[in-house]
PDB file of C-alpha atoms and ligand atoms in Angstrom:
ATOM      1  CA  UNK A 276     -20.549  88.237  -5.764  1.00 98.00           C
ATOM      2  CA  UNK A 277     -24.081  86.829  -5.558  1.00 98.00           C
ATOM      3  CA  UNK A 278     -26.672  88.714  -7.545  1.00 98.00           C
ATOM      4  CA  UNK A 279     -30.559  88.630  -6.681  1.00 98.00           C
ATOM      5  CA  UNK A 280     -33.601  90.260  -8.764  1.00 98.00           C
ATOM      6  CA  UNK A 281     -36.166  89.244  -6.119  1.00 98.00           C
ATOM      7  CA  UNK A 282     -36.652  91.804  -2.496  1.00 98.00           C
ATOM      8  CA  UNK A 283     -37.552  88.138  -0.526  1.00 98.00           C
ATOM      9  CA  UNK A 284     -33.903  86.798  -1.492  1.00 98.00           C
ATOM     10  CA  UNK A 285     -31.940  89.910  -1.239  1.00 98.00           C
ATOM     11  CA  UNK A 286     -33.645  90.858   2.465  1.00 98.00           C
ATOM     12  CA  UNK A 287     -32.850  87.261   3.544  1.00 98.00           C
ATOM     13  CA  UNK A 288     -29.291  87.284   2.766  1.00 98.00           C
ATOM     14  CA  UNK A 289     -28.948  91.072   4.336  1.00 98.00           C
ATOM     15  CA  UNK A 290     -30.927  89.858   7.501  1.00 98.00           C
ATOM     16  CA  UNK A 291     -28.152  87.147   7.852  1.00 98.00           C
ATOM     17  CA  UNK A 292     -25.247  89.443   7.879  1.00 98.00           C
ATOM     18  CA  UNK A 293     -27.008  91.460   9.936  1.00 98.00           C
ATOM     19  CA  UNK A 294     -27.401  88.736  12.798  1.00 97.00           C
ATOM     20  CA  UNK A 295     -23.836  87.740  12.551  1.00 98.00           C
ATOM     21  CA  UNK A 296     -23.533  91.291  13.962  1.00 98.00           C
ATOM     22  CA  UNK A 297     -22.299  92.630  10.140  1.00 98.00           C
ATOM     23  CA  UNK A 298     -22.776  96.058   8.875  1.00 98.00           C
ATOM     24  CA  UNK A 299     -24.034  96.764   5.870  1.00 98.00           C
ATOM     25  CA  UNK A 300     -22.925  99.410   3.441  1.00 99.00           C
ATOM     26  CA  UNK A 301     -25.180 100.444  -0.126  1.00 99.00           C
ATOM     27  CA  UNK A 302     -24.368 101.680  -3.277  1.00 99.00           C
ATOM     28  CA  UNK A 303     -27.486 102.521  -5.502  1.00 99.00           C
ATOM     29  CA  UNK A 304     -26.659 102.817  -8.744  1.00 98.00           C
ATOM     30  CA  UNK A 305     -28.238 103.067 -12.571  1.00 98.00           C
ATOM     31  CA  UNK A 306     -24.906 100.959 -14.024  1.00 98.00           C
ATOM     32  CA  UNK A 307     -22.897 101.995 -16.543  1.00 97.00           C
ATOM     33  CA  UNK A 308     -20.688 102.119 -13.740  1.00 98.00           C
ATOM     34  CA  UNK A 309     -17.417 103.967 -14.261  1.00 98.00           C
ATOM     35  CA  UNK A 310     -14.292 104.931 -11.921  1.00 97.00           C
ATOM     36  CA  UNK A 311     -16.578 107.650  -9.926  1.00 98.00           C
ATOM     37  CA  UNK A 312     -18.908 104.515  -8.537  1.00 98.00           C
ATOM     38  CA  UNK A 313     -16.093 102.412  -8.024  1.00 98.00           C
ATOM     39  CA  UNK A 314     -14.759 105.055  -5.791  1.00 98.00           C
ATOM     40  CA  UNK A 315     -18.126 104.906  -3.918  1.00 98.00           C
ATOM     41  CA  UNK A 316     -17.736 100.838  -3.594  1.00 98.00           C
ATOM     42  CA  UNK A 317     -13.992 101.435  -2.341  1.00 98.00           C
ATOM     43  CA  UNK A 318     -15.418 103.969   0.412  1.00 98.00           C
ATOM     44  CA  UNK A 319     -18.290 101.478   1.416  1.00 98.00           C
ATOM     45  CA  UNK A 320     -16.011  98.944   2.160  1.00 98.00           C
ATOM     46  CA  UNK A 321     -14.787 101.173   5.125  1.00 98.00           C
ATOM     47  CA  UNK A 322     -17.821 101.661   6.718  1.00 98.00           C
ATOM     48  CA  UNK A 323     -19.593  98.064   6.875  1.00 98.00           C
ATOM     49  CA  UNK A 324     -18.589  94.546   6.697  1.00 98.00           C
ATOM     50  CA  UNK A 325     -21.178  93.492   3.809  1.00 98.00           C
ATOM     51  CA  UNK A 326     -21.521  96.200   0.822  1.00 98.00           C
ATOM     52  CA  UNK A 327     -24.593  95.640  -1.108  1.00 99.00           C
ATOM     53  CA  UNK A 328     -24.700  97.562  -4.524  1.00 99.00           C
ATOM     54  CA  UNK A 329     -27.734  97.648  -6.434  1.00 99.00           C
ATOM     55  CA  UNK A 330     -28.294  99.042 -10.675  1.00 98.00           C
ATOM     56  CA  UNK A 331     -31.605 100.090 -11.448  1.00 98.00           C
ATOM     57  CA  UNK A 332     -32.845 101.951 -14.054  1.00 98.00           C
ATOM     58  CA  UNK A 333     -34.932 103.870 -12.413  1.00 98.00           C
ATOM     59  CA  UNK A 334     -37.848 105.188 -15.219  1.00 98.00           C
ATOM     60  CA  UNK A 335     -39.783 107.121 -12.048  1.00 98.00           C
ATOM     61  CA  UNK A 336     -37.296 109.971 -12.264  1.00 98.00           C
ATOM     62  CA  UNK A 337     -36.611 110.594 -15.743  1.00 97.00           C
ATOM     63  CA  UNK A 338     -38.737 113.387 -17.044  1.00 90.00           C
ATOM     64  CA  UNK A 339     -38.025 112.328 -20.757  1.00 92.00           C
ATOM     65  CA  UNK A 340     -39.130 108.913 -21.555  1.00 93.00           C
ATOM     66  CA  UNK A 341     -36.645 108.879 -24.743  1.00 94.00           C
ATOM     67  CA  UNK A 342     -34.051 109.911 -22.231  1.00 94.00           C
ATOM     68  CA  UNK A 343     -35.066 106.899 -19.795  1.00 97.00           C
ATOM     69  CA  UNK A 344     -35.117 104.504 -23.035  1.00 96.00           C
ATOM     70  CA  UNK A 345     -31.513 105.670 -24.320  1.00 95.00           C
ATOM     71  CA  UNK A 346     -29.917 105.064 -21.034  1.00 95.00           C
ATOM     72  CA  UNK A 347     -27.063 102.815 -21.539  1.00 95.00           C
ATOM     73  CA  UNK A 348     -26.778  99.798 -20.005  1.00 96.00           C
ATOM     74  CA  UNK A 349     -23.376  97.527 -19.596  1.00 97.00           C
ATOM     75  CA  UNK A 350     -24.229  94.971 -17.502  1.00 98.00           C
ATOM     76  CA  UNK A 351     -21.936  92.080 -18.336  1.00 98.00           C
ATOM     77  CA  UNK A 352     -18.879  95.055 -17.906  1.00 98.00           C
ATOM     78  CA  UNK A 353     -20.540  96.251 -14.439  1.00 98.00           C
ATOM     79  CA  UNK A 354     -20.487  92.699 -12.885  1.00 98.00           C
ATOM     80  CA  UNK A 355     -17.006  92.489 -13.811  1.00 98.00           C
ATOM     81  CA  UNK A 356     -16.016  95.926 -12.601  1.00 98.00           C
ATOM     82  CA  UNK A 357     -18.024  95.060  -9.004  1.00 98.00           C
ATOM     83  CA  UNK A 358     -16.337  91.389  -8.107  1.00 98.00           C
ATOM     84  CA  UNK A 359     -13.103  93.292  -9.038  1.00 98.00           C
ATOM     85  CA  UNK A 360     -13.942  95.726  -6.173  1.00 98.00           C
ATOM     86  CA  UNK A 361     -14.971  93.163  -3.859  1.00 98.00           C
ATOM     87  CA  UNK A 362     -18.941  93.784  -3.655  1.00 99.00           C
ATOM     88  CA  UNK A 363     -20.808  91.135  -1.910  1.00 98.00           C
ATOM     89  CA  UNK A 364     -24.231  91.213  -3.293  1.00 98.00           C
ATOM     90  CA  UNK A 365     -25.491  92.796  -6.137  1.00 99.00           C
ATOM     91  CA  UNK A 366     -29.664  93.904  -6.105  1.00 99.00           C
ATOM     92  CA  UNK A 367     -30.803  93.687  -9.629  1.00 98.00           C
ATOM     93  CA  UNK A 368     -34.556  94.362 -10.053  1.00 98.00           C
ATOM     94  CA  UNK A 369     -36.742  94.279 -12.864  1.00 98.00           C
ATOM     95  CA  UNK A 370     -39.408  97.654 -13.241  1.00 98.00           C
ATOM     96  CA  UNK A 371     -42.260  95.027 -12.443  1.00 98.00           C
ATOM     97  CA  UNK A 372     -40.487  94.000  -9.108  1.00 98.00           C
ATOM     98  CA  UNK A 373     -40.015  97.764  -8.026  1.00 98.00           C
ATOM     99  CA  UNK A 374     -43.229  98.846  -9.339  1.00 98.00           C
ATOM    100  CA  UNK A 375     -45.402  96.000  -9.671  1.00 98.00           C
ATOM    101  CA  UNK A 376     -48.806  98.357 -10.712  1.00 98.00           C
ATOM    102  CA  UNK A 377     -46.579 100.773 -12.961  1.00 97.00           C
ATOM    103  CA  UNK A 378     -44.431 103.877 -11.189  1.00 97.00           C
ATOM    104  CA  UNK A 379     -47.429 105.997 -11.682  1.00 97.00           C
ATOM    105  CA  UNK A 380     -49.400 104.340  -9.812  1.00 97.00           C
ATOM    106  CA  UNK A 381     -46.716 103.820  -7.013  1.00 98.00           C
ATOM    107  CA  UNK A 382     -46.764 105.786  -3.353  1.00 98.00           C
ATOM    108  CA  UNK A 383     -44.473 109.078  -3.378  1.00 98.00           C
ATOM    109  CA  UNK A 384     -41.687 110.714  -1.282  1.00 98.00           C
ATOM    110  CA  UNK A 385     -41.972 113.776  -1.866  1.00 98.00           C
ATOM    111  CA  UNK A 386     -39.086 116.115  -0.370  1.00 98.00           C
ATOM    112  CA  UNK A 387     -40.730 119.683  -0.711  1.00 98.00           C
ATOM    113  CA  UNK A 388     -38.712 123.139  -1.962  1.00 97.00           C
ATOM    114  CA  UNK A 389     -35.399 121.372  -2.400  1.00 98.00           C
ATOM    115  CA  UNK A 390     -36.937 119.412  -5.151  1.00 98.00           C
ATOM    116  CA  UNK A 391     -38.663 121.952  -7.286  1.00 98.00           C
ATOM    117  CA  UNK A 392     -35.104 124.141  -8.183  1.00 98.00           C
ATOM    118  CA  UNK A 393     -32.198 124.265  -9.656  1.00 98.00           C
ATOM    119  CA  UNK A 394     -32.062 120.785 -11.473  1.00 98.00           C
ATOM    120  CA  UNK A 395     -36.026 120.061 -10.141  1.00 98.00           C
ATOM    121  CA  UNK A 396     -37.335 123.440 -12.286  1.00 98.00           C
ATOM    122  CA  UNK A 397     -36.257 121.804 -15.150  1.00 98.00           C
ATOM    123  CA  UNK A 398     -36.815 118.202 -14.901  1.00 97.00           C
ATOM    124  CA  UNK A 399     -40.314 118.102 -13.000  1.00 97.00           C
ATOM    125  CA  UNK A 400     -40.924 115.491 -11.026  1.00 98.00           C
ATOM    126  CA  UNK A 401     -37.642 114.038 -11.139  1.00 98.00           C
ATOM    127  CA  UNK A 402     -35.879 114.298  -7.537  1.00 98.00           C
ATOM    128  CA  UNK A 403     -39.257 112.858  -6.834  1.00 98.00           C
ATOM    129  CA  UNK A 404     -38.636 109.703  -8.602  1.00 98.00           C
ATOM    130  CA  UNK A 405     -35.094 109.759  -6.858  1.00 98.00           C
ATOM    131  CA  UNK A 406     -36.655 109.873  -3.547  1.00 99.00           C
ATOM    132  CA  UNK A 407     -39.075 107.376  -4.179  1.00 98.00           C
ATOM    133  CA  UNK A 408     -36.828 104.888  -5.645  1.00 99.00           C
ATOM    134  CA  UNK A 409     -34.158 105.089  -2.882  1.00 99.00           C
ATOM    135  CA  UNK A 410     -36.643 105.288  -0.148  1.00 99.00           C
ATOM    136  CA  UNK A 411     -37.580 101.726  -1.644  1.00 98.00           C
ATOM    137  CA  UNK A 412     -34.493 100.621  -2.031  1.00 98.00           C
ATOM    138  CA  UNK A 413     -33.473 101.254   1.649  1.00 98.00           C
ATOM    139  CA  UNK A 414     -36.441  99.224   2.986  1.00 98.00           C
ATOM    140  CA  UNK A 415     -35.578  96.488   0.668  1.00 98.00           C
ATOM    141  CA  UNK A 416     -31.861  96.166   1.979  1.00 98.00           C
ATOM    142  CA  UNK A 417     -31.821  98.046   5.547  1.00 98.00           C
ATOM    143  CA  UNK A 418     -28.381  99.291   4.835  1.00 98.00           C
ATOM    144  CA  UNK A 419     -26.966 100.835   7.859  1.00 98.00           C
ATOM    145  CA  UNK A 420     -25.363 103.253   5.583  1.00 98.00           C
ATOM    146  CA  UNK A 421     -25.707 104.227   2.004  1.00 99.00           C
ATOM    147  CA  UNK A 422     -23.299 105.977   0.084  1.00 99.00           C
ATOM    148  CA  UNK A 423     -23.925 108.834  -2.908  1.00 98.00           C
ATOM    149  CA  UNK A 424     -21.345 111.138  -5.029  1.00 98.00           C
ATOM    150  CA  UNK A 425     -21.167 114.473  -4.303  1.00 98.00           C
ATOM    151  CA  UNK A 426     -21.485 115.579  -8.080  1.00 98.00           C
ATOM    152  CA  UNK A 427     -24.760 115.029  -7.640  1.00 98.00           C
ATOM    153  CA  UNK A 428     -25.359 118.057  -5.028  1.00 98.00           C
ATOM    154  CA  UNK A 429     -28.890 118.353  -4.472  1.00 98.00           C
ATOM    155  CA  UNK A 430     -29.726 114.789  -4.957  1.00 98.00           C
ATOM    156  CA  UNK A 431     -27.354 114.033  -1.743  1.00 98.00           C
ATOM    157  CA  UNK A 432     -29.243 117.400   0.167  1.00 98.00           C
ATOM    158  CA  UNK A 433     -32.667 115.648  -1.294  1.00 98.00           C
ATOM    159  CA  UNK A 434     -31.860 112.065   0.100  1.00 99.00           C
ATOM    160  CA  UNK A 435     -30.374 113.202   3.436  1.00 98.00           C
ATOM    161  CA  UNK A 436     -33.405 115.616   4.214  1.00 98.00           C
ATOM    162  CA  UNK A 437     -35.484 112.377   3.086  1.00 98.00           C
ATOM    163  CA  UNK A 438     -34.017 110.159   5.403  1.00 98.00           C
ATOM    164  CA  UNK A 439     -33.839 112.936   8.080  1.00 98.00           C
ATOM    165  CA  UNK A 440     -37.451 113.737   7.426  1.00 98.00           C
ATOM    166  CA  UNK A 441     -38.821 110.233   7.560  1.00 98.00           C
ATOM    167  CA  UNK A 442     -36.396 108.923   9.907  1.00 98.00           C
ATOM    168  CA  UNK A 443     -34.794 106.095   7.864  1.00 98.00           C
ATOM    169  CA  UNK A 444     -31.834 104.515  10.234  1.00 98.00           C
ATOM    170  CA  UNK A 445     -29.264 104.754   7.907  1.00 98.00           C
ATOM    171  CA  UNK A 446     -26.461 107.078   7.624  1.00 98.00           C
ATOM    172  CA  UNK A 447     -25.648 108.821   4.276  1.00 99.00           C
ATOM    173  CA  UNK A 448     -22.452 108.835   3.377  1.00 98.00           C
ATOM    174  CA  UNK A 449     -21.437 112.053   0.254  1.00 98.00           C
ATOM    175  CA  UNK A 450     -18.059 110.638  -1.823  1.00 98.00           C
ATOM    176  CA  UNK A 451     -16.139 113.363  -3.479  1.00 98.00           C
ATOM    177  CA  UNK A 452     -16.448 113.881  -7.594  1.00 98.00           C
ATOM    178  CA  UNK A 453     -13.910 111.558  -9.423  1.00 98.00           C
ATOM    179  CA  UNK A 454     -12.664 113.777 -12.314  1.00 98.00           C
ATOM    180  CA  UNK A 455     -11.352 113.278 -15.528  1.00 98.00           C
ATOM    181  CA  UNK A 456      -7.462 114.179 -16.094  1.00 98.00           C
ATOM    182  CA  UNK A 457      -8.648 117.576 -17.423  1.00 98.00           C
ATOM    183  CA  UNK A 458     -11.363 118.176 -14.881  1.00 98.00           C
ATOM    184  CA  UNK A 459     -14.557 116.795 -16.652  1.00 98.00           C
ATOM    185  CA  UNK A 460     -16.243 115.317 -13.590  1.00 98.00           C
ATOM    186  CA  UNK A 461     -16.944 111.573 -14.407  1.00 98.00           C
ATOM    187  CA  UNK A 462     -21.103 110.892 -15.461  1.00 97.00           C
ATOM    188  CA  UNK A 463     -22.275 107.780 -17.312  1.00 95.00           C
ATOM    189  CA  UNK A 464     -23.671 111.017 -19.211  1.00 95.00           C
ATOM    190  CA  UNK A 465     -20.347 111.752 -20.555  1.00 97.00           C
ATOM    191  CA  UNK A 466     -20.409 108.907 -23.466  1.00 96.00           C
ATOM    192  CA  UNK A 467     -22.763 111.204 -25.092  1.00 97.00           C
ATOM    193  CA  UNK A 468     -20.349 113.975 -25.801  1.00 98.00           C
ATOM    194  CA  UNK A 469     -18.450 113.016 -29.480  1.00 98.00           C
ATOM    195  CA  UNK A 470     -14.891 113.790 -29.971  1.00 98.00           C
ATOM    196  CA  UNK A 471     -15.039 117.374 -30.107  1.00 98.00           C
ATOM    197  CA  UNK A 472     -17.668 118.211 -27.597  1.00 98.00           C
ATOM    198  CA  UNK A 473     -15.191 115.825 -24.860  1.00 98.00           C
ATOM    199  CA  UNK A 474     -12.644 118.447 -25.186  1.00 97.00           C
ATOM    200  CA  UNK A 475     -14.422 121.494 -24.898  1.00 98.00           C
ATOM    201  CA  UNK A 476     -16.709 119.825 -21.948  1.00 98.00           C
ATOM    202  CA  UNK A 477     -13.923 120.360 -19.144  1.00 98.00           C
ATOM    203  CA  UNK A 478     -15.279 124.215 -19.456  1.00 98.00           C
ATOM    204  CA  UNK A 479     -17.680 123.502 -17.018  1.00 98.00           C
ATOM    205  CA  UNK A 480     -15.730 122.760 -14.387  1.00 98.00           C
ATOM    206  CA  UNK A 481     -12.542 125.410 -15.144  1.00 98.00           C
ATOM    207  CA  UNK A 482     -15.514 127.869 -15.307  1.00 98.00           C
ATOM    208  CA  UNK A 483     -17.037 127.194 -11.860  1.00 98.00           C
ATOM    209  CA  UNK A 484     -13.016 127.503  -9.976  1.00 98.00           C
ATOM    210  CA  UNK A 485     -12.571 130.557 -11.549  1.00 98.00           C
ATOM    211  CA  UNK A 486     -15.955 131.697  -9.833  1.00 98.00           C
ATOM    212  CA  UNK A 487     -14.757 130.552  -6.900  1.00 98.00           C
ATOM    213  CA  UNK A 488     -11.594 132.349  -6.972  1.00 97.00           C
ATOM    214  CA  UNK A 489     -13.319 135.632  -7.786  1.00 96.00           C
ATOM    215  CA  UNK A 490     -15.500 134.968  -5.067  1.00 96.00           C
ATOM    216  CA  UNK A 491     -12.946 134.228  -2.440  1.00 96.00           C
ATOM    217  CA  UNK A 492     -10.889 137.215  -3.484  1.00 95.00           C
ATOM    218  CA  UNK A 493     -13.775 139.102  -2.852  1.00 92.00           C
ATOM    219  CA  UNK A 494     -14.062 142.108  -4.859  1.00 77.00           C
ATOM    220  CA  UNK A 495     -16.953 141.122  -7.566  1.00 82.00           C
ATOM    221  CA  UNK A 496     -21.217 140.541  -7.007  1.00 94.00           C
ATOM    222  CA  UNK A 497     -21.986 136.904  -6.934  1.00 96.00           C
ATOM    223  CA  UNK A 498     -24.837 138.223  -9.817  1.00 96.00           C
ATOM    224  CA  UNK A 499     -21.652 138.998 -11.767  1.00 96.00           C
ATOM    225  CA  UNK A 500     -19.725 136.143 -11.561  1.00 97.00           C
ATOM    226  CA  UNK A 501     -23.129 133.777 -12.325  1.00 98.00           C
ATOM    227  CA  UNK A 502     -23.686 135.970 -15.723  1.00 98.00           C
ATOM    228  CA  UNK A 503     -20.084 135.902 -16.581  1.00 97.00           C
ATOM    229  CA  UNK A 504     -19.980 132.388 -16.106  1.00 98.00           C
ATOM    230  CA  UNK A 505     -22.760 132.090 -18.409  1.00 98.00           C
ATOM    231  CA  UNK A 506     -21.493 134.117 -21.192  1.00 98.00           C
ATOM    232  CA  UNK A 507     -18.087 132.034 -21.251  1.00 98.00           C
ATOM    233  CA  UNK A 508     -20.658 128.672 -21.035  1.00 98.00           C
ATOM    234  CA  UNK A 509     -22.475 129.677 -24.163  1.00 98.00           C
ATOM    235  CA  UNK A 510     -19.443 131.243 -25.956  1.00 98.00           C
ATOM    236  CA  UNK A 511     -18.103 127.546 -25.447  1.00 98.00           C
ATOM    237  CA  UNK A 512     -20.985 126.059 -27.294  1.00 98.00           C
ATOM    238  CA  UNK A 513     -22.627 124.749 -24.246  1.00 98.00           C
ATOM    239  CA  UNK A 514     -26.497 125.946 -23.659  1.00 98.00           C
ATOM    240  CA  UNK A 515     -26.479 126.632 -19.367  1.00 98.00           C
ATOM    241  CA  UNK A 516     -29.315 125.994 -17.563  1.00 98.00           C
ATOM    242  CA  UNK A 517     -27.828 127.491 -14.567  1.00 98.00           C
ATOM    243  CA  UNK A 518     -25.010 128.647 -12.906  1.00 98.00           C
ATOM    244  CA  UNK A 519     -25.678 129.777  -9.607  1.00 98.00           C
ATOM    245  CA  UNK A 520     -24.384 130.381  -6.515  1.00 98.00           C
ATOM    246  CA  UNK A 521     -26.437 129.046  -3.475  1.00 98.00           C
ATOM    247  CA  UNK A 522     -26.217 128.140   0.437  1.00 98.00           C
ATOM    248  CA  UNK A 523     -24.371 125.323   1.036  1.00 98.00           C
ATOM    249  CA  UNK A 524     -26.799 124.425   3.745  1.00 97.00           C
ATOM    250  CA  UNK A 525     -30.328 124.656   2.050  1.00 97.00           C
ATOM    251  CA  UNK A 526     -29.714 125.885  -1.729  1.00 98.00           C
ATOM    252  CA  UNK A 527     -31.118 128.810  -1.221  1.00 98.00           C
ATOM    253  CA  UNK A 528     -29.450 131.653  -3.670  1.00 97.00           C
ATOM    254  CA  UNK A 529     -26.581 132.933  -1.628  1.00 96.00           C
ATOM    255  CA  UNK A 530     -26.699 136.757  -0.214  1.00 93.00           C
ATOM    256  CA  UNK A 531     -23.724 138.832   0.593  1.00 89.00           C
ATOM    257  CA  UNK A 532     -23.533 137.372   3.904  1.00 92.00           C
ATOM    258  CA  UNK A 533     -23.773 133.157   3.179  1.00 95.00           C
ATOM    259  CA  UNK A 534     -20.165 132.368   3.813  1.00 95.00           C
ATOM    260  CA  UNK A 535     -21.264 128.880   3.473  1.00 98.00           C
ATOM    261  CA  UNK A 536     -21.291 128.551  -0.162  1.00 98.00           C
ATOM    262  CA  UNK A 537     -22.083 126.033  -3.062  1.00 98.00           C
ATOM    263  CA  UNK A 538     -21.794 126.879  -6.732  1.00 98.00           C
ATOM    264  CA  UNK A 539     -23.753 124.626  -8.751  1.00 99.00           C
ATOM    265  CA  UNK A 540     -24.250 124.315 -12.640  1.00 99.00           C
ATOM    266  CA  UNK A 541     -25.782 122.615 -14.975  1.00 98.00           C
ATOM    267  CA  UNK A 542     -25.959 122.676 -18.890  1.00 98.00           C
ATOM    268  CA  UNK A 543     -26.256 121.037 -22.178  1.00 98.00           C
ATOM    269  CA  UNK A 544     -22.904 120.146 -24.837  1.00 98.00           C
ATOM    270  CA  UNK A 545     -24.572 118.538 -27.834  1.00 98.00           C
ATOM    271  CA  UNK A 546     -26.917 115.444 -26.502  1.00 96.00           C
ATOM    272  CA  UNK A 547     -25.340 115.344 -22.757  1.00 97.00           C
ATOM    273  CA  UNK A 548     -26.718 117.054 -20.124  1.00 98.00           C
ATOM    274  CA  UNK A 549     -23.601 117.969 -17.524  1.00 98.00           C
ATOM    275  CA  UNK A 550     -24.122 118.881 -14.229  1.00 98.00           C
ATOM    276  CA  UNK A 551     -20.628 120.181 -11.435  1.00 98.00           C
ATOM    277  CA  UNK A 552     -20.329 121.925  -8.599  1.00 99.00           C
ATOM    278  CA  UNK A 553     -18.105 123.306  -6.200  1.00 98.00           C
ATOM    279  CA  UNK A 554     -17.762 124.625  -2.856  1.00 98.00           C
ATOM    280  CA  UNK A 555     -16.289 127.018  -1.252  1.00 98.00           C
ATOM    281  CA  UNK A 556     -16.350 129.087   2.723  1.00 97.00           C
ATOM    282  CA  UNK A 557     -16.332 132.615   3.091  1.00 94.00           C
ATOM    283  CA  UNK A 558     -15.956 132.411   6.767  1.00 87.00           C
TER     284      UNK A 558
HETATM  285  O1  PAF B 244     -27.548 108.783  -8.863  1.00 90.55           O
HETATM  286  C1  PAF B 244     -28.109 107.790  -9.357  1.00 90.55           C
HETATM  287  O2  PAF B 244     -27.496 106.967 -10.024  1.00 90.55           O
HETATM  288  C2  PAF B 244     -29.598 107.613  -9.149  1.00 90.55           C
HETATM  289  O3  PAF B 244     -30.258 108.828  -9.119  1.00 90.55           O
HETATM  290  C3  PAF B 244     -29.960 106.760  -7.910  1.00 90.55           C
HETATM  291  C4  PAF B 244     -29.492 107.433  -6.637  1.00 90.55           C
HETATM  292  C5  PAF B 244     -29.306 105.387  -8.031  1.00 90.55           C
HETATM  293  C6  PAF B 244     -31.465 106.578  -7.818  1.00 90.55           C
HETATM  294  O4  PAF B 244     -31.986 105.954  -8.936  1.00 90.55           O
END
């Protein structure tokens, strides 16, 4: 695996492969990489010859700067966990190569609506940073497709109305959550929980199938299931932020009649932040 912390030496190598006729396929990443971005370097390798995966800490989109500085970083594990899988090149940039003048001072991609609820309402500014960030990152390597986990809902709906939006050539690619054995859905977030918070944690996730099963058997008010859900969240220990079910299509709060559905959640256990959803089709 080569690795390159410069956008000159990175683009050159990715405009070779491309001119041998190669496709390329990207994984942007913060590190700390565990089994779920693995999964998303296994399912680049199907859909491009070359597959570029980059870690960046990415301070634009974290909304608490103690947050952004507590990140943790395994670098030295990473590299070994990405030649294992095969990756070709890894992009490692410094802040000052991303954001030479400082991120404030940086051009923004904004993606309107979609990035102001749900996880947006509560971290301002950050789906912002996201879009910024990989917007960058795309025109550094030209992928022709990128790849992102699905456990991160509206970050994928963010980035694909992005690249929809500004007409980026690259196809996104959304990767299924890898789970724990008890249903915890994998997060570098996850090494914040201690011993007992880990075992309660898989709540989250038993909480949002039951929703869908009382939503697919039909006979309760989504309002209903999102407050029970709630109750059972905080009875856990955990303090929700939300737990709401929304329009697969556009995250807008589902009505009676969405049969396309999405039930997303997100809320604190201790120091970690969790975030799951699930879908499910009335139709
Ligand atoms: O999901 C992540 O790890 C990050 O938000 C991303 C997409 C790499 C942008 O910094």
């Amino acid at each position: 695996m080569q690795r390159f912390e410069r956008v000159g030496e990175i683009r050159q190598q990715v405009d070779e492969w491309r001119m041998s006729g190669e496709r390329i396929a990207f994984v942007p990443t913060m590190g700390n990489l565990h089994r779920g971005h693995l999964r998303l370097v296994e399912q680049a390798h199907q859909h491009g010859q070359r597959t570029v995966v980059s870690i960046f800490v990415n301070p634009m989109q974290f909304n608490d700067q103690d947050d952004y500085a507590a990140y943790p970083s395994t670098l030295t594990q990473d590299c070994e966990k990405l030649v294992e899988a095969g990756v070709d090149a890894l992009f490692l940039p410094s802040v000052a190569v991303i954001y030479p003048d400082g991120y404030q001072q940086n051009s923004q991609v904004v993606v309107p609506g979609l990035s102001d609820i749900l996880c947006g309402a509560y971290r301002p500014g950050h789906f912002t940073g996201v879009a910024t960030v990989v917007a960058k990152l795309f025109n550094i390597v030209l992928p022709n497709v990128a790849l992102f986990g699905e456990k991160d809902f509206q970050q994928l709906m963010v980035i694909r109305r992005m690249v929809d939006e500004l007409c980026f050539p690259v196809k996104i690619i959304g990767v299924p959550t890898e789970r724990e054995h008890d249903g915890l859905a994998m997060s570098s977030r996850n090494g914040y929980l201690n011993v007992d918070e880990r075992q309660r944690a898989a709540l989250l996730y038993r909480l949002l199938k039951e929703a869908r099963s009382q939503l697919l058997a039909g006979n309760v008010k989504i309002a209903a299931v999102e407050a029970q859900a709630r109750q059972a969240l905080e009875a856990g220990g955990f303090r929700p932020e939300y737990f709401s079910v929304r329009n697969a299509g556009d995250l807008s709060p589902a009505t009676a009649k969405t049969q396309d559905l999405v039930i997303v959640a997100a809320a604190w256990l201790g120091k970690a932040r969790l975030i799951d959803n699930i879908c499910l089709n009335l139709g």
